[in-house]
Coordinates of N, CA and C in Angstrom, one line a residue:
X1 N -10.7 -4.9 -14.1 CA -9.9 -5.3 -13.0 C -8.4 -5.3 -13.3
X2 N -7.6 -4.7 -12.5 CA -6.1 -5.1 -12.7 C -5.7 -5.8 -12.5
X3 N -3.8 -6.7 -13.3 CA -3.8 -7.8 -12.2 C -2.5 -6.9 -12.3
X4 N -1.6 -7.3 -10.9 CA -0.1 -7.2 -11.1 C 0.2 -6.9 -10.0
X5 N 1.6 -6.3 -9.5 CA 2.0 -5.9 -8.7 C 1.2 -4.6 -7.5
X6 N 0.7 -4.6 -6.6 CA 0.0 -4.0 -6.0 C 0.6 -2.1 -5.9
X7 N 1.9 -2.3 -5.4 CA 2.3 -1.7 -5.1 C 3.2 -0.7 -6.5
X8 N 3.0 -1.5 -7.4 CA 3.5 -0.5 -8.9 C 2.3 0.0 -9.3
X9 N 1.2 -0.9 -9.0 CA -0.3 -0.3 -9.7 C -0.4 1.1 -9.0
X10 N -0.2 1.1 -8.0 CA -0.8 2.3 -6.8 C -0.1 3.6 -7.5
X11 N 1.5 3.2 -7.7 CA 2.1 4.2 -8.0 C 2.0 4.9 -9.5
X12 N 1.9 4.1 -10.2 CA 1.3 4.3 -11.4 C 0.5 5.0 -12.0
X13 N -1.2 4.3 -11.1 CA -2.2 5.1 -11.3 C -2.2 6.4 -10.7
X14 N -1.5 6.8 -9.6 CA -1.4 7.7 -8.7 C -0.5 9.4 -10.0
X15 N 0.3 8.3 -10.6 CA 1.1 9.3 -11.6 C 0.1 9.7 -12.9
X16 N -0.3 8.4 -13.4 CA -1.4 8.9 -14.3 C -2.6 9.9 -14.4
X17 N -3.2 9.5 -13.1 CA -4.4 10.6 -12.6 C -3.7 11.3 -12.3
X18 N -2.5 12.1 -11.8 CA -2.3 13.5 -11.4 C -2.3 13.6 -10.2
X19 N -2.5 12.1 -9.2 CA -2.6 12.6 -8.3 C -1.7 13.6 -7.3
X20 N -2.3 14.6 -6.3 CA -1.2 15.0 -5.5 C -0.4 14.4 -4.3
X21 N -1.6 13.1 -4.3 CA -0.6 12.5 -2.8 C -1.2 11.2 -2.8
X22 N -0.4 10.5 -2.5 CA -1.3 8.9 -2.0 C -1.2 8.7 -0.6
X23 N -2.5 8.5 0.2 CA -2.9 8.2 1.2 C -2.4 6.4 1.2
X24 N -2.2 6.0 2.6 CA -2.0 4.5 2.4 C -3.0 4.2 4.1
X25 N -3.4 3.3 4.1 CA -3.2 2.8 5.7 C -2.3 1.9 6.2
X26 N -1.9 1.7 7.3 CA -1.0 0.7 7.5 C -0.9 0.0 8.7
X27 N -0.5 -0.9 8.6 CA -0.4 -2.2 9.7 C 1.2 -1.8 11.1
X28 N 1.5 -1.4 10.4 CA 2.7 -0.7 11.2 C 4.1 -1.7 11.5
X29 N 4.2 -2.7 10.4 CA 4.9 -3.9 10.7 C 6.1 -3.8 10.2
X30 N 7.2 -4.6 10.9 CA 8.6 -3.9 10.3 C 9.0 -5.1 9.7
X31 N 10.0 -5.3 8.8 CA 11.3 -6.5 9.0 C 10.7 -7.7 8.7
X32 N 10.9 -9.0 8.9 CA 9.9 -10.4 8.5 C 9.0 -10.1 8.4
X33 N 8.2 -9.7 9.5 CA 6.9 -9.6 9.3 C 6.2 -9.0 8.1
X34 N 6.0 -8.0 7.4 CA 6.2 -7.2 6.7 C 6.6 -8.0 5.3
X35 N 7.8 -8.8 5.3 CA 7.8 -9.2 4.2 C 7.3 -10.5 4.1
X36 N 7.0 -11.2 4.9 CA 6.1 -12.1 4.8 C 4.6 -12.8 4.1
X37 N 4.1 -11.1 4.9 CA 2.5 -10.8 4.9 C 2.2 -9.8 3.6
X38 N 3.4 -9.8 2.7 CA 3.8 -8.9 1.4 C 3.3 -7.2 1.7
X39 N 4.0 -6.7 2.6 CA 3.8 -5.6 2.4 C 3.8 -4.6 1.2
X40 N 2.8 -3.6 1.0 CA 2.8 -3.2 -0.1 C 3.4 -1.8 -0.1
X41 N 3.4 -1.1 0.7 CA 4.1 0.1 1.5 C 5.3 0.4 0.9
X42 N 6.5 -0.5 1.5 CA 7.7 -0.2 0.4 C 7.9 -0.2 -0.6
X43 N 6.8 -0.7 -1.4 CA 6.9 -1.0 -2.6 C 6.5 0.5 -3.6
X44 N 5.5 1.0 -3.0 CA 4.9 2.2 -3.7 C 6.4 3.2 -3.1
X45 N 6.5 3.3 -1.7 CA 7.3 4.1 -1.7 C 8.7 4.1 -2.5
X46 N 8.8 3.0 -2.8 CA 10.0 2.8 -3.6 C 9.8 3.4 -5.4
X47 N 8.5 2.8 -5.9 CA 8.2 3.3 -7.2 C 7.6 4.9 -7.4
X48 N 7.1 5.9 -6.8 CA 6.6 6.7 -6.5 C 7.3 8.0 -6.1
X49 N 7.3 9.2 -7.0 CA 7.7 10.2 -6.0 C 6.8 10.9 -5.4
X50 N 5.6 10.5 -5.9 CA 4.5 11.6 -4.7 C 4.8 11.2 -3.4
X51 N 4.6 12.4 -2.4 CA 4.6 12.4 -1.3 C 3.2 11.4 -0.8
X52 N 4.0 11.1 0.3 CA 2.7 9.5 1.1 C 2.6 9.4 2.3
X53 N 1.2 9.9 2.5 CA 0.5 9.6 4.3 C 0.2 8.7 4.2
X54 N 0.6 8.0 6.0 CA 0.2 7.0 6.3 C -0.4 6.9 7.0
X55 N -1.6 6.2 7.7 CA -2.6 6.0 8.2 C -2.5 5.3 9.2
X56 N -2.5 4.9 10.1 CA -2.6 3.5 11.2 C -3.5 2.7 11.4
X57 N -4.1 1.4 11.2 CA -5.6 1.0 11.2 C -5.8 0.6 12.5
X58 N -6.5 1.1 12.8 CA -6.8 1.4 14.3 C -8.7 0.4 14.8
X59 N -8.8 -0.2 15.5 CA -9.9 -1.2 15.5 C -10.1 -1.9 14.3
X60 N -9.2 -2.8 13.8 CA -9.6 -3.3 12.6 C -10.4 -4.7 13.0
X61 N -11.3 -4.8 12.1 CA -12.6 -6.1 12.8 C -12.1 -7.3 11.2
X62 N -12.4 -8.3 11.7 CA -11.9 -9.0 10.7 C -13.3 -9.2 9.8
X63 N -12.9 -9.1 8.3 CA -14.4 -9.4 7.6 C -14.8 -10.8 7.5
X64 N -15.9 -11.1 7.3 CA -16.2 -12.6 7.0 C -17.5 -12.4 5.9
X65 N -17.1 -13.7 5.7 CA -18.2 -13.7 4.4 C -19.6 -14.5 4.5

């Protein structure tokens, strides 16, 4: 298991494996919100030069345990 920053791990392993693109999903949140709820989005896009689709989560159901 990893521990650390979510959004350096992504970019990282993404460079390590070779990947050609990181897919993301996303919440679509801007501004406070977003940094509140620690968005991880800026974060890759900021560490990362692979190119990155984003996804929109669309019917998201909340999990329970």
């Amino acid at each position: 298991m990893l521990r650390g920053d979510p959004g350096h791990l992504i970019a990282l392993d993404a460079e390590e494996s070779g990947a050609a693109m990181i897919v993301m999903t996303t919440h679509g949140r801007l501004g406070m919100s977003a940094l509140w709820e620690g968005s991880v989005t800026p974060k890759v896009f900021a560490e990362s030069q692979k190119p990155i689709m984003l996804l929109p989560v669309i019917g998201e159901k909340e999990i329970t345990k």
